[in-house]
Amino acid sequence: MNNKNKSCLTTIPVFIATFLIAFSTSVLAENKPEPIKVGVMLPFSGVYAGLGDSIRNGLKLALQEKGYKASGRLIQLVEVDTEAKPARASELTLGLVDNDKSDFVIGPVHSGVAMGMINTIRNKDSIMIIPNAGANAATGAFCQPNVFRTSFSSWQTAYPMGKEAANMGYKKIVTLSWNYGFGKESLAAFEESFVAAGGEVVKKILVPFPKTEFQPYLTQIASIKPDAVFVFFAGGGAVKFVKDYDTMGLKGKIPLLGSGFLTEGTTAAQGKAAEGLLTTLHYADTIDSSKNKKFRADYKAKFNKSADLFAVQGYDAGQLIIQAVEAVKGNIEDKAALIYQMELLEIDSPRGKFRFSKAHNPIQSIYLRKVVNGLNTVVKESVTNLEDPARGCKL
Ligand code: BEZ
């Protein structure tokens, strides 16, 4: 045998071995399920950056508890910053849905961004999970089979406070918020129950979003001298408003009430100015359940800060994805079956267990809370299992 033939014989086994390895790797790859892609569309800059950060932390905590896996499929996150700008909603949603092929899109915080996302995601295969934005229409007139919310409607968070305010004996109230959808809906929901209980809104003040120069409005309130003031502000705006209210000497004179966002995730920065404030929300730091205590302890250990409602809503978005994927045994490609299973789920939330309404909004209890030593403390359950009226939803 010449040298050329010998070298041919030694290369054949090497070739076969290489072929077998390549073949088995590709078969394995074929059997390995595709990762589940989750687009995360939140504000990581701007006045709502703190809220976006808490939601992302909560989401990560829920996914980490399951090793970032559901039904054997890996869960991958793709993050984008909305900057809380409605004008960017459509372009960012299309990027996550069409380019990144996200199975789920979690977001946003701001109601205006939510409406842009919903318009873009309708008729797409991705499932949108809203972990904050409260626009009533999201689970009302614009409800969609592929849109779920783990947070609240504007109506749910403000309606109970109208009745509470009347029970406290207030007759004439000034309402105030940023001038955009969520703020206006919060004031309307408050007014609905306050007026029904015999109260009167003597002045409604709207401040351009996201402006935080509140002094002229506070001067106006001081001259009106109402029995109390009801407001919606959140994030950096809530910190500034509560401090200004105190600094201008109104706190001791005219009681300040709010939907709970006024003191949610903000009390450390608001300091003594927040002490004693009363708000209504579907969460309180001191909810006395083992689920809430464990959640708060785990969150603190992982992120070295206290959990808030926004973290709860992100955590529940993560729980929802895991439970939904497990309910369809990983076969999320059958969207109708996936949505059907999501509608049946019960979420064991730190806020208390909840189910979804027909319009895909949580049916949940609302707490009256008081800030005590920087904590949003339960005063009482104001309404048990409050369901949003879902006005205009045809699901
Ligand atoms: C909203 O725009 O829906 C919203 C923003 C911050 C806190 C609560 C609601």
Tab-separated table of N, CA and C in Angstrom, residues 37-39 41 89 93 96-97 102-122 124-135 138-139 142-151 317 320-321 335 338-339 342 356 359-360:
chain	number	residue	atom	x	y	z
A	37	LYS	N	-39.227	33.706	24.869
A	37	LYS	CA	-38.711	35.086	24.882
A	37	LYS	C	-39.724	36.029	25.518
A	38	VAL	N	-39.222	36.816	26.456
A	38	VAL	CA	-40.079	37.781	27.150
A	38	VAL	C	-39.514	39.182	26.936
A	39	GLY	N	-40.239	40.001	26.195
A	39	GLY	CA	-39.856	41.411	26.022
A	39	GLY	C	-40.263	42.170	27.272
A	41	MET	N	-40.751	45.949	28.570
A	41	MET	CA	-40.853	47.330	28.062
A	41	MET	C	-41.234	48.257	29.203
A	89	ALA	N	-44.120	54.120	21.958
A	89	ALA	CA	-44.724	52.823	22.292
A	89	ALA	C	-44.805	51.875	21.100
A	93	THR	N	-42.717	48.354	20.643
A	93	THR	CA	-43.499	47.104	20.675
A	93	THR	C	-43.230	46.277	19.420
A	96	LEU	N	-39.970	44.430	19.653
A	96	LEU	CA	-39.992	43.237	20.522
A	96	LEU	C	-40.807	42.104	19.908
A	97	VAL	N	-41.875	42.463	19.224
A	97	VAL	CA	-42.773	41.426	18.694
A	97	VAL	C	-42.241	40.877	17.363
A	102	SER	N	-40.832	38.037	20.523
A	102	SER	CA	-41.178	37.810	21.938
A	102	SER	C	-42.499	37.062	22.052
A	103	ASP	N	-42.518	36.027	22.887
A	103	ASP	CA	-43.755	35.291	23.127
A	103	ASP	C	-44.664	36.098	24.058
A	104	PHE	N	-44.032	36.746	25.033
A	104	PHE	CA	-44.758	37.611	25.967
A	104	PHE	C	-44.083	38.982	25.926
A	105	VAL	N	-44.876	40.040	26.111
A	105	VAL	CA	-44.286	41.376	26.294
A	105	VAL	C	-44.835	41.923	27.601
A	106	ILE	N	-43.934	42.206	28.549
A	106	ILE	CA	-44.353	42.762	29.835
A	106	ILE	C	-44.129	44.272	29.814
A	107	GLY	N	-45.169	45.052	30.055
A	107	GLY	CA	-45.027	46.500	30.107
A	107	GLY	C	-46.393	47.130	29.891
A	108	PRO	N	-46.476	48.426	30.094
A	108	PRO	CA	-45.484	49.369	30.610
A	108	PRO	C	-45.904	49.861	32.003
A	109	VAL	N	-45.426	51.071	32.357
A	109	VAL	CA	-45.835	51.748	33.603
A	109	VAL	C	-46.880	52.820	33.295
A	110	HIS	N	-46.661	53.571	32.223
A	110	HIS	CA	-47.455	54.764	31.901
A	110	HIS	C	-48.659	54.383	31.032
A	111	SER	N	-49.842	54.891	31.391
A	111	SER	CA	-51.073	54.532	30.669
A	111	SER	C	-51.032	54.917	29.194
A	112	GLY	N	-50.430	56.061	28.876
A	112	GLY	CA	-50.365	56.481	27.470
A	112	GLY	C	-49.526	55.498	26.654
A	113	VAL	N	-48.455	55.002	27.242
A	113	VAL	CA	-47.608	54.002	26.567
A	113	VAL	C	-48.421	52.710	26.393
A	114	ALA	N	-49.211	52.377	27.414
A	114	ALA	CA	-50.010	51.134	27.344
A	114	ALA	C	-50.965	51.176	26.164
A	115	MET	N	-51.626	52.296	25.955
A	115	MET	CA	-52.604	52.359	24.866
A	115	MET	C	-51.909	52.205	23.506
A	116	GLY	N	-50.715	52.790	23.368
A	116	GLY	CA	-49.951	52.615	22.127
A	116	GLY	C	-49.552	51.159	21.923
A	117	MET	N	-49.148	50.505	23.002
A	117	MET	CA	-48.750	49.087	22.909
A	117	MET	C	-49.937	48.219	22.506
A	118	ILE	N	-51.096	48.483	23.129
A	118	ILE	CA	-52.279	47.650	22.851
A	118	ILE	C	-52.687	47.769	21.386
A	119	ASN	N	-52.649	48.998	20.874
A	119	ASN	CA	-53.005	49.192	19.457
A	119	ASN	C	-52.077	48.422	18.541
A	120	THR	N	-50.806	48.312	18.942
A	120	THR	CA	-49.812	47.649	18.094
A	120	THR	C	-49.879	46.129	18.225
A	121	ILE	N	-50.207	45.650	19.403
A	121	ILE	CA	-50.103	44.207	19.660
A	121	ILE	C	-51.389	43.454	19.273
A	122	ARG	N	-52.480	44.216	19.047
A	122	ARG	CA	-53.730	43.518	18.674
A	122	ARG	C	-53.480	42.739	17.387
A	124	LYS	N	-51.592	40.331	16.940
A	124	LYS	CA	-50.267	39.675	16.917
A	124	LYS	C	-50.353	38.435	17.804
A	125	ASP	N	-49.342	37.588	17.688
A	125	ASP	CA	-49.344	36.349	18.457
A	125	ASP	C	-48.813	36.511	19.885
A	126	SER	N	-48.104	37.615	20.139
A	126	SER	CA	-47.505	37.794	21.475
A	126	SER	C	-48.594	38.115	22.501
A	127	ILE	N	-48.317	37.727	23.746
A	127	ILE	CA	-49.240	38.043	24.841
A	127	ILE	C	-48.666	39.218	25.616
A	128	MET	N	-49.480	40.248	25.812
A	128	MET	CA	-49.039	41.430	26.572
A	128	MET	C	-49.494	41.284	28.023
A	129	ILE	N	-48.568	41.513	28.945
A	129	ILE	CA	-48.922	41.490	30.374
A	129	ILE	C	-48.584	42.867	30.945
A	130	ILE	N	-49.597	43.576	31.397
A	130	ILE	CA	-49.392	44.946	31.911
A	130	ILE	C	-49.074	44.846	33.408
A	131	PRO	N	-47.869	45.251	33.808
A	131	PRO	CA	-47.507	45.115	35.215
A	131	PRO	C	-47.691	46.414	35.998
A	132	ASN	N	-48.331	47.413	35.389
A	132	ASN	CA	-48.650	48.628	36.132
A	132	ASN	C	-49.774	49.452	35.494
A	133	ALA	N	-49.552	49.981	34.278
A	133	ALA	CA	-50.427	51.018	33.718
A	133	ALA	C	-51.910	50.732	33.968
A	134	GLY	N	-52.640	51.774	34.439
A	134	GLY	CA	-54.008	51.540	34.896
A	134	GLY	C	-55.102	51.962	33.934
A	135	ALA	N	-54.759	52.511	32.756
A	135	ALA	CA	-55.782	53.016	31.824
A	135	ALA	C	-57.001	52.097	31.826
A	138	ALA	N	-57.702	49.712	28.852
A	138	ALA	CA	-56.855	48.535	28.569
A	138	ALA	C	-57.605	47.244	28.866
A	139	THR	N	-58.444	47.266	29.900
A	139	THR	CA	-59.306	46.106	30.170
A	139	THR	C	-60.761	46.580	30.172
A	142	PHE	N	-60.937	48.828	25.095
A	142	PHE	CA	-59.893	48.300	24.202
A	142	PHE	C	-59.408	46.908	24.628
A	143	CYS	N	-60.200	46.193	25.424
A	143	CYS	CA	-59.738	44.882	25.905
A	143	CYS	C	-59.477	43.950	24.720
A	144	GLN	N	-58.513	43.061	24.868
A	144	GLN	CA	-58.111	42.147	23.789
A	144	GLN	C	-57.890	40.766	24.388
A	145	PRO	N	-58.112	39.707	23.624
A	145	PRO	CA	-57.842	38.366	24.164
A	145	PRO	C	-56.386	38.215	24.603
A	146	ASN	N	-55.445	38.843	23.916
A	146	ASN	CA	-54.026	38.636	24.242
A	146	ASN	C	-53.449	39.714	25.166
A	147	VAL	N	-54.321	40.434	25.892
A	147	VAL	CA	-53.831	41.441	26.850
A	147	VAL	C	-54.338	41.098	28.256
A	148	PHE	N	-53.399	40.912	29.177
A	148	PHE	CA	-53.712	40.640	30.586
A	148	PHE	C	-53.059	41.713	31.447
A	149	ARG	N	-53.610	41.916	32.647
A	149	ARG	CA	-53.016	42.906	33.545
A	149	ARG	C	-52.779	42.269	34.904
A	150	THR	N	-51.581	42.475	35.479
A	150	THR	CA	-51.349	41.986	36.849
A	150	THR	C	-51.381	43.151	37.838
A	151	SER	N	-51.869	44.308	37.374
A	151	SER	CA	-51.825	45.481	38.250
A	151	SER	C	-53.226	45.885	38.694
A	317	ALA	N	-46.339	39.181	37.376
A	317	ALA	CA	-46.229	38.975	35.918
A	317	ALA	C	-45.346	37.749	35.663
A	320	LEU	N	-47.273	34.660	36.616
A	320	LEU	CA	-48.297	34.391	35.593
A	320	LEU	C	-47.680	33.657	34.405
A	321	ILE	N	-46.526	34.104	33.948
A	321	ILE	CA	-45.888	33.445	32.796
A	321	ILE	C	-45.558	31.990	33.147
A	335	LYS	N	-51.717	29.486	20.896
A	335	LYS	CA	-52.063	30.701	21.648
A	335	LYS	C	-53.464	30.639	22.250
A	338	LEU	N	-53.274	28.666	25.333
A	338	LEU	CA	-52.512	29.418	26.340
A	338	LEU	C	-53.404	30.483	26.996
A	339	ILE	N	-54.109	31.236	26.182
A	339	ILE	CA	-54.980	32.300	26.713
A	339	ILE	C	-56.096	31.683	27.569
A	342	MET	N	-54.645	30.833	30.842
A	342	MET	CA	-54.331	32.034	31.634
A	342	MET	C	-55.599	32.569	32.305
A	356	PHE	N	-58.460	36.520	37.395
A	356	PHE	CA	-58.740	37.560	36.409
A	356	PHE	C	-60.234	37.667	36.135
A	359	ALA	N	-62.493	40.472	31.566
A	359	ALA	CA	-61.726	41.447	30.769
A	359	ALA	C	-60.216	41.327	31.011
A	360	HIS	N	-59.784	40.352	31.854
A	360	HIS	CA	-58.363	40.071	32.139
A	360	HIS	C	-57.716	41.054	33.106
